[in-house]
Short mmCIF file of C-alpha atoms and ligand atoms in Angstrom, two decimals:
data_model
loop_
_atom_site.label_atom_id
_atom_site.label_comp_id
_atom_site.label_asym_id
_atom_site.label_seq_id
_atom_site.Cartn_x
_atom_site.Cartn_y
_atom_site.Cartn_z
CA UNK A 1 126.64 105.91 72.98
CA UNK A 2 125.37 104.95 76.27
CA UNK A 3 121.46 104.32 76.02
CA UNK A 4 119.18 106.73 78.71
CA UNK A 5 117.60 104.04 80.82
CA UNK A 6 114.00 104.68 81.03
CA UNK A 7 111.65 104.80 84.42
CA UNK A 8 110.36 101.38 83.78
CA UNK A 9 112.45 98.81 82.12
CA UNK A 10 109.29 96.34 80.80
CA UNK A 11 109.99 93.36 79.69
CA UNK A 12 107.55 91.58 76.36
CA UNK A 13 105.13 89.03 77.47
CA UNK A 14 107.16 86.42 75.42
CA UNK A 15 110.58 87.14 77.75
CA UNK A 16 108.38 85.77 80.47
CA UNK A 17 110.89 83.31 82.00
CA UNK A 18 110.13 79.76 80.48
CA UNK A 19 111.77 78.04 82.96
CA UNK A 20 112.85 78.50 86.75
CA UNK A 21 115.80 78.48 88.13
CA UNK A 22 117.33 76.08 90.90
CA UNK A 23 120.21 78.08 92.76
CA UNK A 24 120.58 74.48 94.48
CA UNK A 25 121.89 72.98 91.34
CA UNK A 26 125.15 75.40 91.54
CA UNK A 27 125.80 75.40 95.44
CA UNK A 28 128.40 72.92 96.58
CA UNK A 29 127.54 73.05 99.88
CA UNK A 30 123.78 71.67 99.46
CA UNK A 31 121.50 72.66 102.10
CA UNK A 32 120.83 70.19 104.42
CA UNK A 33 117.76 67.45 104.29
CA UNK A 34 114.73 67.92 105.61
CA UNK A 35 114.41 65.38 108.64
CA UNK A 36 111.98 63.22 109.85
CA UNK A 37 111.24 64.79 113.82
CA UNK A 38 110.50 61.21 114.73
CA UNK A 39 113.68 58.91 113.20
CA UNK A 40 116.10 61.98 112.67
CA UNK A 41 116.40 60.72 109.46
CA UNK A 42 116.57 62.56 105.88
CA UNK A 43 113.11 62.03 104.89
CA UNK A 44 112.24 59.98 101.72
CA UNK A 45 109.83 61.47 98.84
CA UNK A 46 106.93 58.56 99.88
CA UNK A 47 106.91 60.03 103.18
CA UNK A 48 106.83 63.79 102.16
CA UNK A 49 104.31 63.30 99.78
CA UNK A 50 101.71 62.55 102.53
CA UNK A 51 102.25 66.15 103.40
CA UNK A 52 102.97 67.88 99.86
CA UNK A 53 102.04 67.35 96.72
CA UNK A 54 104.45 64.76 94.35
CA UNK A 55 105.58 66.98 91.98
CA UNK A 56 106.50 69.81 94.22
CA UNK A 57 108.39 66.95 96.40
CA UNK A 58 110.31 66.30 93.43
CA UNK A 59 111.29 69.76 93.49
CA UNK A 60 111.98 69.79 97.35
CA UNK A 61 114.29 67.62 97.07
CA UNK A 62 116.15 68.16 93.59
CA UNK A 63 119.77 70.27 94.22
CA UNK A 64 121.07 69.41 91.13
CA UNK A 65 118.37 70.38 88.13
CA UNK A 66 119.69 73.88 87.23
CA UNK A 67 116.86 74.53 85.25
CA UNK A 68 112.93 73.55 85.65
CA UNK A 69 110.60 74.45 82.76
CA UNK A 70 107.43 76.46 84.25
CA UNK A 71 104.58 74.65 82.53
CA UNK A 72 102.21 76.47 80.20
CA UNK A 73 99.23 76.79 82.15
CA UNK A 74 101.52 78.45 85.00
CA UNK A 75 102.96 80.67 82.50
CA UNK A 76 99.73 81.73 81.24
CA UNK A 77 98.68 82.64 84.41
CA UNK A 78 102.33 85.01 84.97
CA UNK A 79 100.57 86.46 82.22
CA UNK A 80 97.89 88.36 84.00
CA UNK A 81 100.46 90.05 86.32
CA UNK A 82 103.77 89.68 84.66
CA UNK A 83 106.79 90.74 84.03
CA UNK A 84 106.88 92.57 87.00
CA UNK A 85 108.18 96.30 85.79
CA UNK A 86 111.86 97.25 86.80
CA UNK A 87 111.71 100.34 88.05
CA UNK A 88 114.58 103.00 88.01
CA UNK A 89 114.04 104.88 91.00
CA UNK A 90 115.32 108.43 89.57
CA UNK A 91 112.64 110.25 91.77
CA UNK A 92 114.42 108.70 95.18
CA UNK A 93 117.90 109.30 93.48
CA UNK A 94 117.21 112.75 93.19
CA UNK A 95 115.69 113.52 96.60
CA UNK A 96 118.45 111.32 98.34
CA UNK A 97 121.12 113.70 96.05
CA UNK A 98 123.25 110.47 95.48
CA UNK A 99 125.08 109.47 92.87
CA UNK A 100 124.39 106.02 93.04
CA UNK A 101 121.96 104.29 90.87
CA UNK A 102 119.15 102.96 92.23
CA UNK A 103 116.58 100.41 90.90
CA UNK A 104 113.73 98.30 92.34
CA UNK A 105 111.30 95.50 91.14
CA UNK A 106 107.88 95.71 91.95
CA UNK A 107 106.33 92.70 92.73
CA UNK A 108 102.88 94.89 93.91
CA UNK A 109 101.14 94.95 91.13
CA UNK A 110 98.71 92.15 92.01
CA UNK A 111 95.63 92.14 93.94
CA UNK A 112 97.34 89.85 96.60
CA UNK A 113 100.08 92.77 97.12
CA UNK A 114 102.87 90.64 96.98
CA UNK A 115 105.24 88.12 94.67
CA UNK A 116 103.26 85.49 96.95
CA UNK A 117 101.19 84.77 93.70
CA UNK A 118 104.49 83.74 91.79
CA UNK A 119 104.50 80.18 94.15
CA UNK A 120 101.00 80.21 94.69
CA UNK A 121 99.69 79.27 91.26
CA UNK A 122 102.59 76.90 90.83
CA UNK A 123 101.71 75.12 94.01
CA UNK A 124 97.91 74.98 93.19
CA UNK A 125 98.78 74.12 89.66
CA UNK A 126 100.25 71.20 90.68
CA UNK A 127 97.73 69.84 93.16
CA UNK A 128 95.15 69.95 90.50
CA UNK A 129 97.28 68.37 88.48
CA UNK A 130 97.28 65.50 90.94
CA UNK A 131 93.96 65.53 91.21
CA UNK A 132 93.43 66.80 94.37
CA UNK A 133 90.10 68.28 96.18
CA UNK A 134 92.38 71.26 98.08
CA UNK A 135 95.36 72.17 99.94
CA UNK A 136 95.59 73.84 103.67
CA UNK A 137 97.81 76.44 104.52
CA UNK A 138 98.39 79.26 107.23
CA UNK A 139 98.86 83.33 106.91
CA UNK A 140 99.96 85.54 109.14
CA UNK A 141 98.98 89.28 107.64
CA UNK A 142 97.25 87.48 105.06
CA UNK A 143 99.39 88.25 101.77
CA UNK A 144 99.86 84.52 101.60
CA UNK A 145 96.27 83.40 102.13
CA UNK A 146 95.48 85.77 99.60
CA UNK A 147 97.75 84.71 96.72
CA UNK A 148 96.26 81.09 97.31
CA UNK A 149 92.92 81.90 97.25
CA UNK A 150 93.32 84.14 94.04
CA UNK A 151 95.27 80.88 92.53
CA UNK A 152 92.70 78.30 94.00
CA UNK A 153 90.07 80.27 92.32
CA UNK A 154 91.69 80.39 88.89
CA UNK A 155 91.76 76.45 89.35
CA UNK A 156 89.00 75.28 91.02
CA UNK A 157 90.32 74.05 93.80
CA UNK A 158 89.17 74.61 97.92
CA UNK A 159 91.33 76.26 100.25
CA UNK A 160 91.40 76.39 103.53
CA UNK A 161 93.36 78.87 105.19
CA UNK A 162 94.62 78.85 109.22
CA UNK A 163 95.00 82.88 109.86
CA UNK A 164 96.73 83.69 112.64
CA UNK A 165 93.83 84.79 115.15
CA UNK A 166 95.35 88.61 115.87
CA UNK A 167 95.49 89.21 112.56
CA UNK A 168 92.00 87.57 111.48
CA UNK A 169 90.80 90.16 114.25
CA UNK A 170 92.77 93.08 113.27
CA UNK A 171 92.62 92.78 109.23
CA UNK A 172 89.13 92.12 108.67
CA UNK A 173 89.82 93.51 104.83
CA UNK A 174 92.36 91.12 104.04
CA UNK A 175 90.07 87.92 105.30
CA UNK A 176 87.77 89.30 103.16
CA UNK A 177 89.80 89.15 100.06
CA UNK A 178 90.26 85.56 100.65
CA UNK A 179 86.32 84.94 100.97
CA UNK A 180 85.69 86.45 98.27
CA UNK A 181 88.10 84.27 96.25
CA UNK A 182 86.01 81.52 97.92
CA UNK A 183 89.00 80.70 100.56
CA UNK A 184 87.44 79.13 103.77
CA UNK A 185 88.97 80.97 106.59
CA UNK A 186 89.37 79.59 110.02
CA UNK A 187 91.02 81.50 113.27
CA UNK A 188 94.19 79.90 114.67
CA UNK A 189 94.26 78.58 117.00
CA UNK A 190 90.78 77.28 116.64
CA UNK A 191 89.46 74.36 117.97
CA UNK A 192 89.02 72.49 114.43
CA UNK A 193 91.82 70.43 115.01
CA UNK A 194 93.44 68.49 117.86
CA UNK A 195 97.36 70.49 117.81
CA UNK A 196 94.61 73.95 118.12
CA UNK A 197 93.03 72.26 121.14
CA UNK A 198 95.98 71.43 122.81
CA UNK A 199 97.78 74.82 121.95
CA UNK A 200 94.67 76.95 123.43
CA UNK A 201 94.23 74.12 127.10
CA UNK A 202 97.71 75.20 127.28
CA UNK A 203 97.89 78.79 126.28
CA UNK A 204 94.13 80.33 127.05
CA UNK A 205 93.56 83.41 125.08
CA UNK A 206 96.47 83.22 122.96
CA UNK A 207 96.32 85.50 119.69
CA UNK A 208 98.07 83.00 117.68
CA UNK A 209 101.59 82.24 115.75
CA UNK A 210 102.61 81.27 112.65
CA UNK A 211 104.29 78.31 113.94
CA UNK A 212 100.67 77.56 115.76
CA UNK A 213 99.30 78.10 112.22
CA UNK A 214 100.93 76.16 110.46
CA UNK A 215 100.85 72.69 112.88
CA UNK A 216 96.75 73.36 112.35
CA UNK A 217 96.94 73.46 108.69
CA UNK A 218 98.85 70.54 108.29
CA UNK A 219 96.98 67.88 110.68
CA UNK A 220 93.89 69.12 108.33
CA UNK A 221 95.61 68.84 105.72
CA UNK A 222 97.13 64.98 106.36
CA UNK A 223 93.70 64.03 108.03
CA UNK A 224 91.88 64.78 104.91
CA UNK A 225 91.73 63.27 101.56
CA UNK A 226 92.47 64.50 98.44
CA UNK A 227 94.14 67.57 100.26
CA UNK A 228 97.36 68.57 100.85
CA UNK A 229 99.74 71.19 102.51
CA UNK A 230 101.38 74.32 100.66
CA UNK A 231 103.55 76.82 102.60
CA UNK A 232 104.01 80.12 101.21
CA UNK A 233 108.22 80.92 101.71
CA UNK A 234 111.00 78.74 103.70
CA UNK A 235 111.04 75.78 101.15
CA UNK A 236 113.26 75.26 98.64
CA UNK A 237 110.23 74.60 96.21
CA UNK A 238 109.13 77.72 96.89
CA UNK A 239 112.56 79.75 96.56
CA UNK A 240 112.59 77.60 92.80
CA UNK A 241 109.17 79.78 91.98
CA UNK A 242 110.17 82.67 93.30
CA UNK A 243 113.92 82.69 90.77
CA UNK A 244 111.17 84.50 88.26
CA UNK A 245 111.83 87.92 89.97
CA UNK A 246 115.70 87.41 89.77
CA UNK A 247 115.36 86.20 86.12
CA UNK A 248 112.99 88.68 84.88
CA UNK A 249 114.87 91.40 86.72
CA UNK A 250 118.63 90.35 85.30
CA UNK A 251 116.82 90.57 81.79
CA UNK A 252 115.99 93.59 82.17
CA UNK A 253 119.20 95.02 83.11
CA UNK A 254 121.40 93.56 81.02
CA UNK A 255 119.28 94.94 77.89
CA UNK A 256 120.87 97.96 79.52
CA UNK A 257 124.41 96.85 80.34
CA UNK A 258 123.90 97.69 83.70
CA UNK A 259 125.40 95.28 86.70
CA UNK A 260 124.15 95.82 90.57
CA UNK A 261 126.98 96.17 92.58
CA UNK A 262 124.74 95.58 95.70
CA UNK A 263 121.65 93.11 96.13
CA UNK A 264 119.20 94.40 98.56
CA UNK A 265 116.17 92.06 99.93
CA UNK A 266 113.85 91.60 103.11
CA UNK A 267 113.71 88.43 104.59
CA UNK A 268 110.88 86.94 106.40
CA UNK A 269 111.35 82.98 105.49
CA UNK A 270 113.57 83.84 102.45
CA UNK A 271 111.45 83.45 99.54
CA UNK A 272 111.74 86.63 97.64
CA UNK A 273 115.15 87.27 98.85
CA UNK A 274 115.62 83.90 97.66
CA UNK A 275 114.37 84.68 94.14
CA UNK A 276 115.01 87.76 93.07
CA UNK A 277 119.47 86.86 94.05
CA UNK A 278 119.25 83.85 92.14
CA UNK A 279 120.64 84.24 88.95
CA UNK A 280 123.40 86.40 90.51
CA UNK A 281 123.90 84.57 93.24
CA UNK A 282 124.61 81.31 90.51
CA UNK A 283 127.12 83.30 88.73
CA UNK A 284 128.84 84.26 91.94
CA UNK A 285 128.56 80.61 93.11
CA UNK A 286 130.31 79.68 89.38
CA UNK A 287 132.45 82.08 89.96
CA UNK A 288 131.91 84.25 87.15
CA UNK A 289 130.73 87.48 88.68
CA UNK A 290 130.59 89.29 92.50
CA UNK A 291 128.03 90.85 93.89
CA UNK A 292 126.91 92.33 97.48
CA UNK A 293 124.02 90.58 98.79
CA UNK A 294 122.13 91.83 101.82
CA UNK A 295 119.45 90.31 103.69
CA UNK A 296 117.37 92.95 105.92
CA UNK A 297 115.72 91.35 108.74
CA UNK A 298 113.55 93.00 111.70
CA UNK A 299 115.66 93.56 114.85
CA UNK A 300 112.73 91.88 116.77
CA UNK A 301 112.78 89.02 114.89
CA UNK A 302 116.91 88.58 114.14
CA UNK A 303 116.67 84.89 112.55
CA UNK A 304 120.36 85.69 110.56
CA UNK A 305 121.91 87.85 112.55
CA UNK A 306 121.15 86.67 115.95
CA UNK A 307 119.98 83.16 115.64
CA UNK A 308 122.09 79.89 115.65
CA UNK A 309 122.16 77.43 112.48
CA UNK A 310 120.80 74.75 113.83
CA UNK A 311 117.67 71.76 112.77
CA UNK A 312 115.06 73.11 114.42
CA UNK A 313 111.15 72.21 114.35
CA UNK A 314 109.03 74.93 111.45
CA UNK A 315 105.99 75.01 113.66
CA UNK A 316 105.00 75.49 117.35
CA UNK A 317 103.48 71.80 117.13
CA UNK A 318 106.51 70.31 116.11
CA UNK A 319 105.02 67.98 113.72
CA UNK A 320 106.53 69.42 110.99
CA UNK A 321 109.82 68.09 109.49
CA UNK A 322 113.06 69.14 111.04
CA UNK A 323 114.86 71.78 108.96
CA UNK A 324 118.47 73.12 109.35
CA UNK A 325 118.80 76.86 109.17
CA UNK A 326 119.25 80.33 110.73
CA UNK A 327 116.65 80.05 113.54
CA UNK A 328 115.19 81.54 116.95
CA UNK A 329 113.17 78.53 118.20
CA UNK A 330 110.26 77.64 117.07
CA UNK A 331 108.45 78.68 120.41
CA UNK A 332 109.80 82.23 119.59
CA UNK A 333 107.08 85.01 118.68
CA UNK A 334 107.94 88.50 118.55
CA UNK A 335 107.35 91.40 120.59
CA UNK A 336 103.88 92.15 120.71
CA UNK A 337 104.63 95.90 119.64
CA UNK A 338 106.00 94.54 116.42
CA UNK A 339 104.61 95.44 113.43
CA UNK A 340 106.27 95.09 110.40
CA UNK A 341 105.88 91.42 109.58
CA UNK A 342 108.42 89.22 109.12
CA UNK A 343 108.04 87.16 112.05
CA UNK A 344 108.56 83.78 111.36
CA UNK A 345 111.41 82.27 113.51
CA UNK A 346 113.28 80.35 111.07
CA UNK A 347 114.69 81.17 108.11
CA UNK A 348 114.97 79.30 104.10
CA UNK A 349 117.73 76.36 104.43
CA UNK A 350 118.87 77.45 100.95
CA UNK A 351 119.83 80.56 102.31
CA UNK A 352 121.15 80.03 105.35
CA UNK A 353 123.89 77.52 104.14
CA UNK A 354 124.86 80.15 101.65
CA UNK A 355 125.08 83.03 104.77
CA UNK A 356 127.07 80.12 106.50
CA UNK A 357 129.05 79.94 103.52
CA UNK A 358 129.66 83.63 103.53
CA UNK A 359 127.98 84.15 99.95
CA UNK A 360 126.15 87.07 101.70
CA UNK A 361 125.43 89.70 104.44
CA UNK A 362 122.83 90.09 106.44
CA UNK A 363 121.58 93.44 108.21
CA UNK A 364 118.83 93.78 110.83
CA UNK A 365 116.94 97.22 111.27
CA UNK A 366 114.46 98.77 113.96
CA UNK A 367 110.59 99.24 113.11
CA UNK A 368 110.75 103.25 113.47
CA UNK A 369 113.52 103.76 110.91
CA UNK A 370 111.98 101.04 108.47
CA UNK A 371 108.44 103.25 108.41
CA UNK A 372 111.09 106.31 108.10
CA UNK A 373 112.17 105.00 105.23
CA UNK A 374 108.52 103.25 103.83
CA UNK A 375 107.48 107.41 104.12
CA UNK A 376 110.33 108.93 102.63
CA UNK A 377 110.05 106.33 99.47
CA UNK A 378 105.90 106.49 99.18
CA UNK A 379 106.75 110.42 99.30
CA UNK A 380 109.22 110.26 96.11
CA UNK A 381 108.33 107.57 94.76
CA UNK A 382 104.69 107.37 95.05
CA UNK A 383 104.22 103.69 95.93
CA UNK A 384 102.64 102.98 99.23
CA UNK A 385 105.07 99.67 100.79
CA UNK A 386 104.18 96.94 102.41
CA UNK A 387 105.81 96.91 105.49
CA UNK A 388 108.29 93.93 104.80
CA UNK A 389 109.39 95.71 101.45
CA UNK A 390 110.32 99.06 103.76
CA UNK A 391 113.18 96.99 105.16
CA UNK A 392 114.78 96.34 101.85
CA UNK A 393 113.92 100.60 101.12
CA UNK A 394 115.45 101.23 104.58
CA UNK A 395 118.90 99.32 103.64
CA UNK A 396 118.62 100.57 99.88
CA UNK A 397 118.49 104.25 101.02
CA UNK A 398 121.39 103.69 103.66
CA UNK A 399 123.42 102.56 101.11
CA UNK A 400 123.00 105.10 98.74
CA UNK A 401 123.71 107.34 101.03
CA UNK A 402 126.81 106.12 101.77
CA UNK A 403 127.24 106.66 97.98
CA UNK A 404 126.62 110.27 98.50
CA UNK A 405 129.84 110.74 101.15
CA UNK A 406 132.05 108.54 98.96
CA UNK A 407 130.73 109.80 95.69
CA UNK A 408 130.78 106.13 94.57
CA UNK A 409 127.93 105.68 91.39
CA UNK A 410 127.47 102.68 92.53
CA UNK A 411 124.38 99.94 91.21
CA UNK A 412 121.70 99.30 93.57
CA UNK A 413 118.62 96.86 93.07
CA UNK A 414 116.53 96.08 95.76
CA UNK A 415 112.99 93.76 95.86
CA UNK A 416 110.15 95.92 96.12
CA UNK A 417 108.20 92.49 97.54
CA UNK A 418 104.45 94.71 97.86
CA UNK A 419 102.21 97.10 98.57
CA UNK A 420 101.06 97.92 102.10
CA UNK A 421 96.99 99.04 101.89
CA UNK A 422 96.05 96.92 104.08
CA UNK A 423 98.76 97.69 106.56
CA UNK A 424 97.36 101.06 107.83
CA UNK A 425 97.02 99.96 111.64
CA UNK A 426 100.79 99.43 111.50
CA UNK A 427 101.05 103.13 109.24
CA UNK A 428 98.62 104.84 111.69
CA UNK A 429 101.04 103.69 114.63
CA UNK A 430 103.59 105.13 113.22
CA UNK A 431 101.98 108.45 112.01
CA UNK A 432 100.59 109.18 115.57
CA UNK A 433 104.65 108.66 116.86
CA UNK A 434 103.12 105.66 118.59
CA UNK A 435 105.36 103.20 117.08
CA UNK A 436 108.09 101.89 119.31
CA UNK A 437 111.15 99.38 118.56
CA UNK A 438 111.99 96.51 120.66
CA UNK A 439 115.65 94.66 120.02
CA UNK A 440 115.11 91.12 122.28
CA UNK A 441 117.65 90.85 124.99
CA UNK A 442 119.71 88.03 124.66
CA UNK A 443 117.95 86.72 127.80
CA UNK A 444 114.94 86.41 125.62
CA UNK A 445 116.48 84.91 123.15
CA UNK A 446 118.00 82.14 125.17
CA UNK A 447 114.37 81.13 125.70
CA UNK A 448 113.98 79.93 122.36
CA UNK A 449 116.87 78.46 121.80
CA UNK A 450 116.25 76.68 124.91
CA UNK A 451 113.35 75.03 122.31
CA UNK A 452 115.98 73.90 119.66
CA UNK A 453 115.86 70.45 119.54
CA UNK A 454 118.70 68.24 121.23
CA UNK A 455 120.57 66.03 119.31
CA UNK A 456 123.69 64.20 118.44
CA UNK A 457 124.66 66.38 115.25
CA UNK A 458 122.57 69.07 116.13
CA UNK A 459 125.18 71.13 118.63
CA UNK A 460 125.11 74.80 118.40
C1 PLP B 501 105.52 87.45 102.79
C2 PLP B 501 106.13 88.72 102.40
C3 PLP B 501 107.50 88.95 102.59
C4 PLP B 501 108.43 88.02 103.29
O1 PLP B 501 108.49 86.71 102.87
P1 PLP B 501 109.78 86.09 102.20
O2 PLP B 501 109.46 84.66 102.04
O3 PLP B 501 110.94 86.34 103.12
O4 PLP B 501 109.95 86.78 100.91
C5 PLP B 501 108.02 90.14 102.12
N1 PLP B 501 107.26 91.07 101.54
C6 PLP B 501 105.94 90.88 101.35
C7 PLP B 501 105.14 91.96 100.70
C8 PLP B 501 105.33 89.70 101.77
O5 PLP B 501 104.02 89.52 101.58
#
């Protein structure tokens, strides 16, 4: 007899994952090295270690490890928030009237909102580890900042976080979060350090970037001793700590039998996307099993679908190293109507060789039909979205509803990446019918490509 899948598929404490998984291990096509912007050469694990911790070099640069056991102090700390619940959205089902099946994991349930805290407390654990005083690291609406702070507080470590100046200004509540988890919490650009100097003689007034951000965070960060730099998404490191939503998520199915026929995820940098496909993605890349992947991405910030695959610089102070990947130029910033985060203009490298490699889709969708669809799901579902999340709804429902003209019962499991309380500006916007979309013209766009670095090798 076929068993009645519940609401909530929970998982025991004990099927915690006990070790992550490293999608690299099973790709053929590895994604390309990080280079040095200087030489243009792969860069060595001495010279990324003066940016990142050791151990999380190790596991920068390691494609062929399949699996990588989560250490126990990590794992205890999964325990205060985890497993994530898998939710069987019957409610949403019902009010779509599709046949299709439709389930989500929540990755909310944490004060920093997000899965951000899945990466965070492996990235802090291993800086203590090492002994250091504290890392840096940048935030743009402040989910990131938040998730280290909570993990830096756990382990006694400082933090100093680079917020992106509009947002420091706009989402007082969220820099407040990170204070009180003892997070020191600077502007960007400020004038602290000499790339946030040099970005503000230049730009006067500017209200910041991620890409400014994150150049600030990391001349601290290598100017400093005993402190390194973490980054929140993009890596590969990162994409490693994230495979606990995809693990946790495929146990929980199959204790059901249940397959997704379609994979649904937002995609800012990559790292939940990243995570919660992993599993699948390795059986599709062994070949044992299909699936449909989709990557949702704003249409004012198209990294996949309009960028080119290129190396390109991570930050606006191109001091970072040069990664290859899906990318707008890293002097591109996103209308200034746009609201639904997301923004970064690159995208993981992980990913994007696997896109190249046609392993999956990706979709991009306007800001009005993404609230539409954060509404319609906070209505029937009762969980308020994050904004980012609502892309992943906005795709999820679309394809169910193509379900409903077909008739197809098809599988659907989509991220739910967070919750979106202190998004309300960007809510309010859209409940006065203030909210407007902006798709760049491919004028605009030519002006950050026109940033892409120039090289032999690098032609795209
Ligand atoms: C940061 C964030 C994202 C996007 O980042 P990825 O690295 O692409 O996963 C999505 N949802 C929420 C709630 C976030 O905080």
């Amino acid at each position: 007899m076929k068993q009645e899948i519940p609401y909530k598929i929970y998982l025991a404490e004990n099927e915690i994952p006990d070790s992550w998984y490293n999608l690299r291990a099973d790709m053929k096509n590895k994604p390309a090295p990080l280079l040095s912007p200087g030489t243009l050469q792969p860069l060595t694990a001495e010279e990324l270690s003066g940016i990142f911790c050791k151990e999380l070099v190790e596991q920068e640069l390691d494609d062929t490890t399949p699996y990588i056991a989560i250490p126990e102090e990590i794992r205890n700390f999964y325990k205060m928030y985890r497993p994530a619940p898998l939710v069987r959205a019957y409610c949403l089902e019902k009010a779509l009237g599709t046949p299709a099946h439709i389930y989500y994991k929540f990755e909310g349930n944490n004060t920093s909102g997000s899965h951000k805290l899945n990466s965070a407390i492996a990235q802090a654990y291993y800086a203590k580890k090492q002994g250091l005083k504290g890392v840096t690291t940048e935030t743009g609406a402040g989910q990131w900042g938040t998730a280290l702070s909570m993990a830096c507080a756990y382990l006694g470590l400082d933090c100093k976080v680079f917020m992106v100046k509009v947002s420091y200004e706009q989402k007082p509540f969220r820099r407040e979060v990170m204070r009180t988890y003892g997070a020191d919490v600077t502007p960007s650009p400020s004038m602290k350090t000499e790339v946030g100097r040099k970005i503000l003689e230049a730009h006067p007034g500017t209200t910041g970037s991620l890409g400014c951000a994150i150049s600030e965070a990391v001349e601290v960060a290598t100017q400093n001793e005993g402190y390194r730099y973490v980054l929140g998404s993009v890596l590969n490191q990162v994409l490693l700590h994230q495979s606990v939503i995809g693990l946790e998520a495929k146990k929980a199915l199959d204790k059901y039998g249940v397959t997704p026929d379609i994979i649904i995820g937002c995609a800012g940098g990559g790292s939940n996307l990243g995570g919660l496909i992993a599993p699948f993605m390795g059986e599709k890349l062994r070949g044992e099993k299909d699936y449909r992947i989709i990557a949702v991405e704003p249409a004012s910030c198209p990294s996949f679908t309009r960028g080119k695959f290129a190396y390109d610089f991570c930050d606006t102070g191109m001091i970072c190293p040069l990664a290859k990947m899906y990318t707008l130029g890293s002097g591109f910033i996103p209308s200034a109507n746009h609201a639904g985060g997301l923004r970064f203009h690159g995208m993981s490298s992980t990913l994007s060789q696997l896109y190249h490699d046609g392993y999956m889709e990706a979709t991009s969708v306007e800001q009005t039909s993404v609230f539409e669809a954060a509404e319609f799901f906070a209505r029937t579902e009762g969980i308020l979205p994050a904004p980012e999340s609502s892309h992943a709804i906005r795709v999820a429902i679309d394809e169910a509803l193509k379900c409903k003209e077909t008739g197809e019962e098809k599988n659907i499991l989509f991220g739910l990446t967070g919750t979106g309380y202190f998004d309300m500006v960007a809510y309010e916007k859209f409940n006065d019918g203030v909210m407007s979309d902006y798709i760049p013209t491919d004028e605009d766009l030519e002006k950050g490509f026109a940033g892409i670095p120039k090289f032999p090798g690098n032609e795209f």
